[in-house]
C-alpha cells in the first residue's frame, strides 16, 4: 500500500491561496509520479475570517493541525487588520504551540534568476540559515511601566535557554553534515555586545561542535554577516543564529537569491510536525490577478516533501523549478514572468511528471 500523508493547508491572505494552489498542483504531480498519496485538509484562517468572526485561531485548530504530518501555509497579513494580530495569533502561535523550534531558510540562487550582487551567480549563492524559532526576542517577555506617561519604560527581553539553544545548534550541525557541501557552519551572533545571550550561544556552539570534528565551526557578528552576504556570499554553507537575527538576515538572504518570489522556509519540529511557507508576504495588491510568482510556495512544497522523507520527489521539484527559472521565466517579479501564476504552476507540474529524477 502506498503511503498517505495528511497535510493541513492554510492558504491565508492576499495572494496566499493562489500560490498555495500552484504548490498543491506540483505536490500532486510529484505524488502520482513517486507513488505516495497526499490528503489535504483546508483551513480558512486569516484576515477575512478574523474580520467576519473576530476569531484568529481557535484552540481546537492547533490540536487539529498538530495531528497532520505537515502544514502548508500561504501568507498571513491583511491590510484591514492591525499589524501584529494575525502574525501573533496564527504564525507565531503555531510556531510556539507546536514547538516548531527550527526555522530553516535556504538561500539559493537558481539559474536564470537575476541576482542584485555584481559578478555573483548560482555557484556563489547557496547556503542555508538555521534560525532558532521559539525563543529570543520573540517570546513576548517584558512589559510596560508607567505606560503613556512621560516616565514610560518598555522592556522586551531576549530569552535564551540552554535547552533551546542546544537543540537548535545540534540540528544545524546535523543538517550541515547531511548537506555535505563545504562542511562549514557559522554562528551568527553579537558576542561583543550581547555578552550574556551570545556567551551561552557561543559556548554551546563550540561544545556541540566538538562532537563534529569533520565540520569547521566558525563565528561572525551579525552586522559583519550582512556585509559578507553582499560581498562574499560564497563563504557560507550553513549559518545558525537566534530568532531576531535570523529574521533580519533571511530577508537580506531572500534578496540575494532573487527576491521574495523564490524564497521558501520551513518551521520545523524535527520530532513532530512542521509548517512550510513561502517567506514573502500576502502581497494584497496582486491578489486575484493571476500574476504573482508561485515558485516560493512550490519550493516550500519541495521542502515539505523532504521533511516527510520523500527526498527524491523533493529534489525532482527543485530540479524542475531550476529548469523553469533557467529556461522559461523572463523575470521573477509579479507581472513580468512572461507567464501567469497558474502558467508557472503548470510548467513545473508538467516537468515534475517527466524530468529525470
Ligand atoms: C518571518 C516574518 C515573521 C517573523 C512575522 C510575520 C511575525 O517576518 O517569518 O520572517 O518575524 O518571524
Ligand atoms: Mn521575517
GROMACS .gro file of C-alpha atoms and ligand atoms in nm:
model
  370
    1UNK     CA    1   0.000   0.000   0.000
    2UNK     CA    2   0.126   0.343  -0.084
    3UNK     CA    3   0.197   0.589   0.193
    4UNK     CA    4  -0.058   0.861   0.267
    5UNK     CA    5   0.037   1.193   0.421
    6UNK     CA    6  -0.215   1.430   0.579
    7UNK     CA    7  -0.140   1.792   0.502
    8UNK     CA    8  -0.316   2.083   0.671
    9UNK     CA    9  -0.347   2.375   0.431
   10UNK     CA   10  -0.383   2.739   0.534
   11UNK     CA   11  -0.398   2.949   0.218
   12UNK     CA   12  -0.433   3.262   0.430
   13UNK     CA   13  -0.449   3.616   0.298
   14UNK     CA   14  -0.386   3.808  -0.024
   15UNK     CA   15  -0.203   3.601  -0.282
   16UNK     CA   16  -0.151   3.317  -0.030
   17UNK     CA   17  -0.434   3.095  -0.162
   18UNK     CA   18  -0.322   3.145  -0.525
   19UNK     CA   19   0.038   3.041  -0.468
   20UNK     CA   20  -0.064   2.752  -0.244
   21UNK     CA   21  -0.294   2.622  -0.520
   22UNK     CA   22   0.009   2.602  -0.752
   23UNK     CA   23   0.213   2.441  -0.474
   24UNK     CA   24  -0.055   2.174  -0.434
   25UNK     CA   25  -0.070   2.120  -0.810
   26UNK     CA   26   0.304   2.045  -0.810
   27UNK     CA   27   0.282   1.829  -0.497
   28UNK     CA   28   0.007   1.621  -0.659
   29UNK     CA   29   0.221   1.576  -0.966
   30UNK     CA   30   0.513   1.455  -0.751
   31UNK     CA   31   0.284   1.224  -0.552
   32UNK     CA   32   0.148   1.050  -0.859
   33UNK     CA   33   0.495   1.006  -1.007
   34UNK     CA   34   0.668   0.884  -0.691
   35UNK     CA   35   0.385   0.668  -0.562
   36UNK     CA   36   0.257   0.827  -0.243
   37UNK     CA   37  -0.073   0.993  -0.154
   38UNK     CA   38  -0.145   1.336  -0.014
   39UNK     CA   39  -0.465   1.422   0.167
   40UNK     CA   40  -0.524   1.793   0.205
   41UNK     CA   41  -0.744   1.948   0.474
   42UNK     CA   42  -0.814   2.314   0.410
   43UNK     CA   43  -0.850   2.576   0.683
   44UNK     CA   44  -0.974   2.930   0.625
   45UNK     CA   45  -0.770   3.108   0.894
   46UNK     CA   46  -0.655   3.456   0.806
   47UNK     CA   47  -0.769   3.815   0.781
   48UNK     CA   48  -1.107   3.761   0.613
   49UNK     CA   49  -1.223   3.512   0.871
   50UNK     CA   50  -1.096   3.732   1.151
   51UNK     CA   51  -1.288   4.034   1.018
   52UNK     CA   52  -1.607   3.826   0.995
   53UNK     CA   53  -1.585   3.631   1.320
   54UNK     CA   54  -1.324   3.810   1.541
   55UNK     CA   55  -1.162   3.472   1.579
   56UNK     CA   56  -0.796   3.436   1.481
   57UNK     CA   57  -0.711   3.073   1.551
   58UNK     CA   58  -0.932   2.863   1.778
   59UNK     CA   59  -0.752   2.639   2.029
   60UNK     CA   60  -0.908   2.331   1.871
   61UNK     CA   61  -0.739   2.422   1.540
   62UNK     CA   62  -0.394   2.395   1.695
   63UNK     CA   63  -0.470   2.044   1.819
   64UNK     CA   64  -0.625   1.958   1.486
   65UNK     CA   65  -0.327   2.089   1.286
   66UNK     CA   66  -0.082   1.911   1.515
   67UNK     CA   67  -0.229   1.577   1.402
   68UNK     CA   68  -0.116   1.636   1.044
   69UNK     CA   69   0.214   1.519   0.900
   70UNK     CA   70   0.280   1.874   0.785
   71UNK     CA   71   0.118   2.213   0.733
   72UNK     CA   72   0.133   2.413   0.411
   73UNK     CA   73   0.089   2.786   0.473
   74UNK     CA   74   0.034   3.060   0.214
   75UNK     CA   75   0.063   3.404   0.371
   76UNK     CA   76  -0.072   3.589   0.671
   77UNK     CA   77  -0.139   3.965   0.671
   78UNK     CA   78  -0.442   4.172   0.575
   79UNK     CA   79  -0.449   4.547   0.502
   80UNK     CA   80  -0.766   4.591   0.711
   81UNK     CA   81  -0.627   4.415   1.018
   82UNK     CA   82  -0.392   4.594   1.257
   83UNK     CA   83  -0.036   4.458   1.215
   84UNK     CA   84   0.052   4.201   1.478
   85UNK     CA   85  -0.289   4.043   1.535
   86UNK     CA   86  -0.273   3.780   1.263
   87UNK     CA   87   0.105   3.737   1.278
   88UNK     CA   88   0.095   3.676   1.653
   89UNK     CA   89  -0.235   3.492   1.651
   90UNK     CA   90  -0.162   3.249   1.369
   91UNK     CA   91   0.200   3.230   1.258
   92UNK     CA   92   0.377   3.287   1.589
   93UNK     CA   93   0.112   3.092   1.783
   94UNK     CA   94   0.165   2.785   1.567
   95UNK     CA   95   0.542   2.819   1.597
   96UNK     CA   96   0.517   2.828   1.977
   97UNK     CA   97   0.229   2.587   2.041
   98UNK     CA   98   0.361   2.320   1.805
   99UNK     CA   99   0.719   2.386   1.928
  100UNK     CA  100   0.843   2.440   1.572
  101UNK     CA  101   1.184   2.535   1.706
  102UNK     CA  102   1.374   2.538   1.378
  103UNK     CA  103   1.319   2.792   1.104
  104UNK     CA  104   1.504   2.655   0.803
  105UNK     CA  105   1.566   2.903   0.524
  106UNK     CA  106   1.770   2.803   0.221
  107UNK     CA  107   1.929   3.090   0.029
  108UNK     CA  108   1.990   2.951  -0.315
  109UNK     CA  109   2.020   3.146  -0.638
  110UNK     CA  110   1.860   2.943  -0.918
  111UNK     CA  111   1.986   2.955  -1.277
  112UNK     CA  112   1.845   3.242  -1.481
  113UNK     CA  113   1.739   3.436  -1.172
  114UNK     CA  114   1.870   3.789  -1.161
  115UNK     CA  115   2.097   3.849  -0.863
  116UNK     CA  116   2.147   4.206  -0.739
  117UNK     CA  117   2.508   4.125  -0.648
  118UNK     CA  118   2.766   4.215  -0.910
  119UNK     CA  119   2.950   3.917  -1.062
  120UNK     CA  120   2.777   3.658  -0.843
  121UNK     CA  121   2.598   3.354  -0.979
  122UNK     CA  122   2.430   3.031  -0.862
  123UNK     CA  123   2.768   2.888  -0.757
  124UNK     CA  124   2.823   3.177  -0.516
  125UNK     CA  125   2.484   3.199  -0.351
  126UNK     CA  126   2.394   2.863  -0.199
  127UNK     CA  127   2.369   2.843   0.177
  128UNK     CA  128   2.114   2.768   0.446
  129UNK     CA  129   2.016   2.969   0.752
  130UNK     CA  130   1.903   2.773   1.058
  131UNK     CA  131   1.709   3.025   1.265
  132UNK     CA  132   1.602   2.947   1.622
  133UNK     CA  133   1.224   2.986   1.609
  134UNK     CA  134   1.074   2.980   1.960
  135UNK     CA  135   1.294   3.193   2.186
  136UNK     CA  136   1.498   3.514   2.186
  137UNK     CA  137   1.311   3.840   2.148
  138UNK     CA  138   1.002   3.661   2.017
  139UNK     CA  139   0.878   3.517   2.349
  140UNK     CA  140   0.688   3.834   2.438
  141UNK     CA  141   0.866   3.857   2.773
  142UNK     CA  142   0.877   4.209   2.919
  143UNK     CA  143   0.627   4.482   2.969
  144UNK     CA  144   0.549   4.844   3.024
  145UNK     CA  145   0.594   5.053   3.335
  146UNK     CA  146   0.407   5.384   3.362
  147UNK     CA  147   0.276   5.338   3.011
  148UNK     CA  148   0.151   5.655   2.846
  149UNK     CA  149   0.327   5.887   3.094
  150UNK     CA  150   0.646   6.081   3.035
  151UNK     CA  151   0.825   5.833   3.263
  152UNK     CA  152   0.724   5.538   3.049
  153UNK     CA  153   0.952   5.234   3.041
  154UNK     CA  154   0.927   4.949   2.788
  155UNK     CA  155   1.127   4.631   2.840
  156UNK     CA  156   1.150   4.349   2.584
  157UNK     CA  157   1.377   4.068   2.686
  158UNK     CA  158   1.562   3.807   2.486
  159UNK     CA  159   1.512   3.462   2.634
  160UNK     CA  160   1.783   3.208   2.557
  161UNK     CA  161   1.769   2.870   2.727
  162UNK     CA  162   2.048   2.615   2.721
  163UNK     CA  163   1.798   2.354   2.602
  164UNK     CA  164   1.658   2.579   2.329
  165UNK     CA  165   1.997   2.691   2.205
  166UNK     CA  166   2.146   2.344   2.218
  167UNK     CA  167   1.870   2.172   2.022
  168UNK     CA  168   1.891   2.440   1.754
  169UNK     CA  169   2.270   2.427   1.730
  170UNK     CA  170   2.263   2.046   1.721
  171UNK     CA  171   2.007   2.049   1.441
  172UNK     CA  172   2.231   2.288   1.245
  173UNK     CA  173   2.538   2.065   1.282
  174UNK     CA  174   2.338   1.758   1.180
  175UNK     CA  175   2.196   1.949   0.885
  176UNK     CA  176   2.543   2.062   0.779
  177UNK     CA  177   2.669   1.705   0.795
  178UNK     CA  178   2.377   1.575   0.590
  179UNK     CA  179   2.405   1.858   0.338
  180UNK     CA  180   2.769   1.762   0.286
  181UNK     CA  181   2.864   2.072   0.086
  182UNK     CA  182   3.151   2.273   0.237
  183UNK     CA  183   3.112   2.117   0.584
  184UNK     CA  184   3.130   2.461   0.738
  185UNK     CA  185   2.897   2.617   0.992
  186UNK     CA  186   2.894   2.980   1.101
  187UNK     CA  187   2.740   3.104   1.424
  188UNK     CA  188   2.588   3.447   1.361
  189UNK     CA  189   2.581   3.644   1.687
  190UNK     CA  190   2.688   3.958   1.865
  191UNK     CA  191   2.931   3.838   2.133
  192UNK     CA  192   3.092   4.181   2.161
  193UNK     CA  193   2.775   4.343   2.297
  194UNK     CA  194   2.517   4.077   2.390
  195UNK     CA  195   2.762   3.926   2.635
  196UNK     CA  196   2.510   3.702   2.814
  197UNK     CA  197   2.290   3.569   2.538
  198UNK     CA  198   2.565   3.505   2.287
  199UNK     CA  199   2.805   3.383   2.551
  200UNK     CA  200   2.559   3.100   2.602
  201UNK     CA  201   2.522   3.055   2.225
  202UNK     CA  202   2.898   3.056   2.166
  203UNK     CA  203   2.980   2.809   2.445
  204UNK     CA  204   2.700   2.577   2.331
  205UNK     CA  205   2.807   2.609   1.968
  206UNK     CA  206   3.168   2.507   2.029
  207UNK     CA  207   3.071   2.234   2.279
  208UNK     CA  208   2.831   2.072   2.033
  209UNK     CA  209   3.079   2.141   1.754
  210UNK     CA  210   3.345   1.931   1.930
  211UNK     CA  211   3.124   1.629   1.855
  212UNK     CA  212   3.158   1.707   1.483
  213UNK     CA  213   3.533   1.720   1.411
  214UNK     CA  214   3.465   1.693   1.037
  215UNK     CA  215   3.274   2.024   1.037
  216UNK     CA  216   3.454   2.357   1.051
  217UNK     CA  217   3.290   2.577   1.314
  218UNK     CA  218   3.321   2.948   1.252
  219UNK     CA  219   3.182   3.266   1.408
  220UNK     CA  220   3.077   3.607   1.272
  221UNK     CA  221   2.899   3.906   1.425
  222UNK     CA  222   2.556   3.974   1.275
  223UNK     CA  223   2.649   4.317   1.141
  224UNK     CA  224   2.952   4.172   0.965
  225UNK     CA  225   2.736   3.890   0.828
  226UNK     CA  226   2.515   4.140   0.645
  227UNK     CA  227   2.828   4.281   0.487
  228UNK     CA  228   2.960   3.938   0.381
  229UNK     CA  229   2.620   3.837   0.235
  230UNK     CA  230   2.668   4.117  -0.015
  231UNK     CA  231   3.043   4.094  -0.064
  232UNK     CA  232   3.125   3.723  -0.033
  233UNK     CA  233   2.811   3.506  -0.010
  234UNK     CA  234   3.018   3.209  -0.131
  235UNK     CA  235   3.180   3.193   0.213
  236UNK     CA  236   2.868   3.047   0.369
  237UNK     CA  237   2.740   2.691   0.386
  238UNK     CA  238   2.521   2.667   0.699
  239UNK     CA  239   2.455   2.960   0.933
  240UNK     CA  240   2.296   2.916   1.274
  241UNK     CA  241   2.153   3.210   1.466
  242UNK     CA  242   1.889   3.334   1.709
  243UNK     CA  243   1.532   3.426   1.625
  244UNK     CA  244   1.568   3.803   1.568
  245UNK     CA  245   1.897   3.797   1.380
  246UNK     CA  246   1.764   3.508   1.175
  247UNK     CA  247   1.455   3.707   1.084
  248UNK     CA  248   1.663   4.001   0.964
  249UNK     CA  249   1.940   3.823   0.776
  250UNK     CA  250   1.699   3.595   0.590
  251UNK     CA  251   1.520   3.890   0.429
  252UNK     CA  252   1.859   4.001   0.302
  253UNK     CA  253   1.920   3.639   0.201
  254UNK     CA  254   1.592   3.634   0.007
  255UNK     CA  255   1.702   3.942  -0.188
  256UNK     CA  256   2.036   3.795  -0.293
  257UNK     CA  257   1.864   3.477  -0.411
  258UNK     CA  258   1.640   3.679  -0.639
  259UNK     CA  259   1.361   3.814  -0.421
  260UNK     CA  260   1.058   3.706  -0.222
  261UNK     CA  261   0.914   3.530  -0.526
  262UNK     CA  262   1.157   3.242  -0.477
  263UNK     CA  263   1.234   3.232  -0.103
  264UNK     CA  264   1.082   2.944   0.095
  265UNK     CA  265   1.115   2.833   0.453
  266UNK     CA  266   1.018   2.563   0.697
  267UNK     CA  267   0.908   2.591   1.060
  268UNK     CA  268   1.013   2.253   1.188
  269UNK     CA  269   0.981   2.038   1.494
  270UNK     CA  270   1.222   1.760   1.399
  271UNK     CA  271   1.038   1.520   1.633
  272UNK     CA  272   0.688   1.628   1.532
  273UNK     CA  273   0.502   1.826   1.272
  274UNK     CA  274   0.630   2.110   1.058
  275UNK     CA  275   0.491   2.402   0.864
  276UNK     CA  276   0.623   2.518   0.528
  277UNK     CA  277   0.567   2.858   0.370
  278UNK     CA  278   0.683   3.100   0.105
  279UNK     CA  279   0.851   3.365   0.320
  280UNK     CA  280   0.723   3.668   0.129
  281UNK     CA  281   0.409   3.840   0.248
  282UNK     CA  282   0.048   3.831   0.130
  283UNK     CA  283   0.107   4.098  -0.142
  284UNK     CA  284  -0.258   4.217  -0.133
  285UNK     CA  285  -0.216   4.447  -0.432
  286UNK     CA  286  -0.154   4.146  -0.658
  287UNK     CA  287  -0.430   3.927  -0.513
  288UNK     CA  288  -0.671   3.769  -0.759
  289UNK     CA  289  -0.481   3.880  -1.071
  290UNK     CA  290  -0.300   3.555  -1.153
  291UNK     CA  291   0.033   3.743  -1.175
  292UNK     CA  292   0.217   3.656  -0.854
  293UNK     CA  293   0.517   3.424  -0.869
  294UNK     CA  294   0.428   3.087  -0.712
  295UNK     CA  295   0.783   2.944  -0.712
  296UNK     CA  296   0.847   3.020  -0.344
  297UNK     CA  297   0.533   2.826  -0.249
  298UNK     CA  298   0.635   2.545  -0.486
  299UNK     CA  299   0.980   2.534  -0.325
  300UNK     CA  300   0.814   2.530   0.019
  301UNK     CA  301   0.623   2.225  -0.107
  302UNK     CA  302   0.953   2.061  -0.201
  303UNK     CA  303   1.086   2.128   0.150
  304UNK     CA  304   0.768   1.975   0.291
  305UNK     CA  305   0.826   1.653   0.096
  306UNK     CA  306   1.190   1.646   0.201
  307UNK     CA  307   1.075   1.672   0.563
  308UNK     CA  308   0.838   1.377   0.509
  309UNK     CA  309   1.129   1.171   0.379
  310UNK     CA  310   1.020   1.188   0.014
  311UNK     CA  311   1.364   1.314  -0.081
  312UNK     CA  312   1.356   1.207  -0.446
  313UNK     CA  313   1.025   1.380  -0.505
  314UNK     CA  314   1.161   1.690  -0.331
  315UNK     CA  315   1.476   1.710  -0.540
  316UNK     CA  316   1.275   1.648  -0.857
  317UNK     CA  317   1.060   1.951  -0.776
  318UNK     CA  318   1.370   2.160  -0.714
  319UNK     CA  319   1.527   2.046  -1.040
  320UNK     CA  320   1.207   2.129  -1.225
  321UNK     CA  321   1.198   2.475  -1.069
  322UNK     CA  322   1.558   2.531  -1.181
  323UNK     CA  323   1.467   2.427  -1.532
  324UNK     CA  324   1.179   2.676  -1.529
  325UNK     CA  325   1.388   2.966  -1.395
  326UNK     CA  326   1.677   2.883  -1.626
  327UNK     CA  327   1.482   2.832  -1.948
  328UNK     CA  328   1.134   2.978  -1.927
  329UNK     CA  329   1.071   3.273  -1.698
  330UNK     CA  330   1.167   3.623  -1.808
  331UNK     CA  331   1.174   3.761  -1.455
  332UNK     CA  332   1.083   3.659  -1.101
  333UNK     CA  333   0.875   3.974  -1.047
  334UNK     CA  334   0.495   3.962  -1.032
  335UNK     CA  335   0.353   4.057  -1.369
  336UNK     CA  336   0.683   4.026  -1.555
  337UNK     CA  337   0.738   3.650  -1.556
  338UNK     CA  338   0.611   3.602  -1.911
  339UNK     CA  339   0.363   3.355  -1.760
  340UNK     CA  340   0.066   3.372  -1.526
  341UNK     CA  341   0.070   3.226  -1.176
  342UNK     CA  342  -0.119   2.918  -1.295
  343UNK     CA  343   0.101   2.901  -1.605
  344UNK     CA  344   0.414   2.873  -1.391
  345UNK     CA  345   0.245   2.606  -1.179
  346UNK     CA  346   0.156   2.410  -1.495
  347UNK     CA  347   0.513   2.431  -1.624
  348UNK     CA  348   0.664   2.298  -1.302
  349UNK     CA  349   0.396   2.030  -1.250
  350UNK     CA  350   0.449   1.905  -1.603
  351UNK     CA  351   0.827   1.887  -1.564
  352UNK     CA  352   0.791   1.707  -1.230
  353UNK     CA  353   0.599   1.433  -1.406
  354UNK     CA  354   0.873   1.365  -1.660
  355UNK     CA  355   1.213   1.525  -1.582
  356UNK     CA  356   1.499   1.288  -1.498
  357UNK     CA  357   1.474   1.203  -1.128
  358LIG     C1  358   0.903   3.584   0.915
  358LIG     C2  359   0.812   3.700   0.940
  358LIG     C3  360   0.755   3.687   1.081
  358LIG     C4  361   0.869   3.690   1.179
  358LIG     C5  362   0.647   3.792   1.116
  358LIG     C6  363   0.538   3.797   1.014
  358LIG     C7  364   0.592   3.771   1.254
  358LIG     O1  365   0.878   3.821   0.923
  358LIG     O2  366   0.854   3.469   0.912
  358LIG     O3  367   1.023   3.605   0.896
  358LIG     O4  368   0.910   3.797   1.225
  358LIG     O5  369   0.919   3.582   1.212
  359LIG    MN1  370   1.081   3.800   0.858
   0.00000   0.00000   0.00000
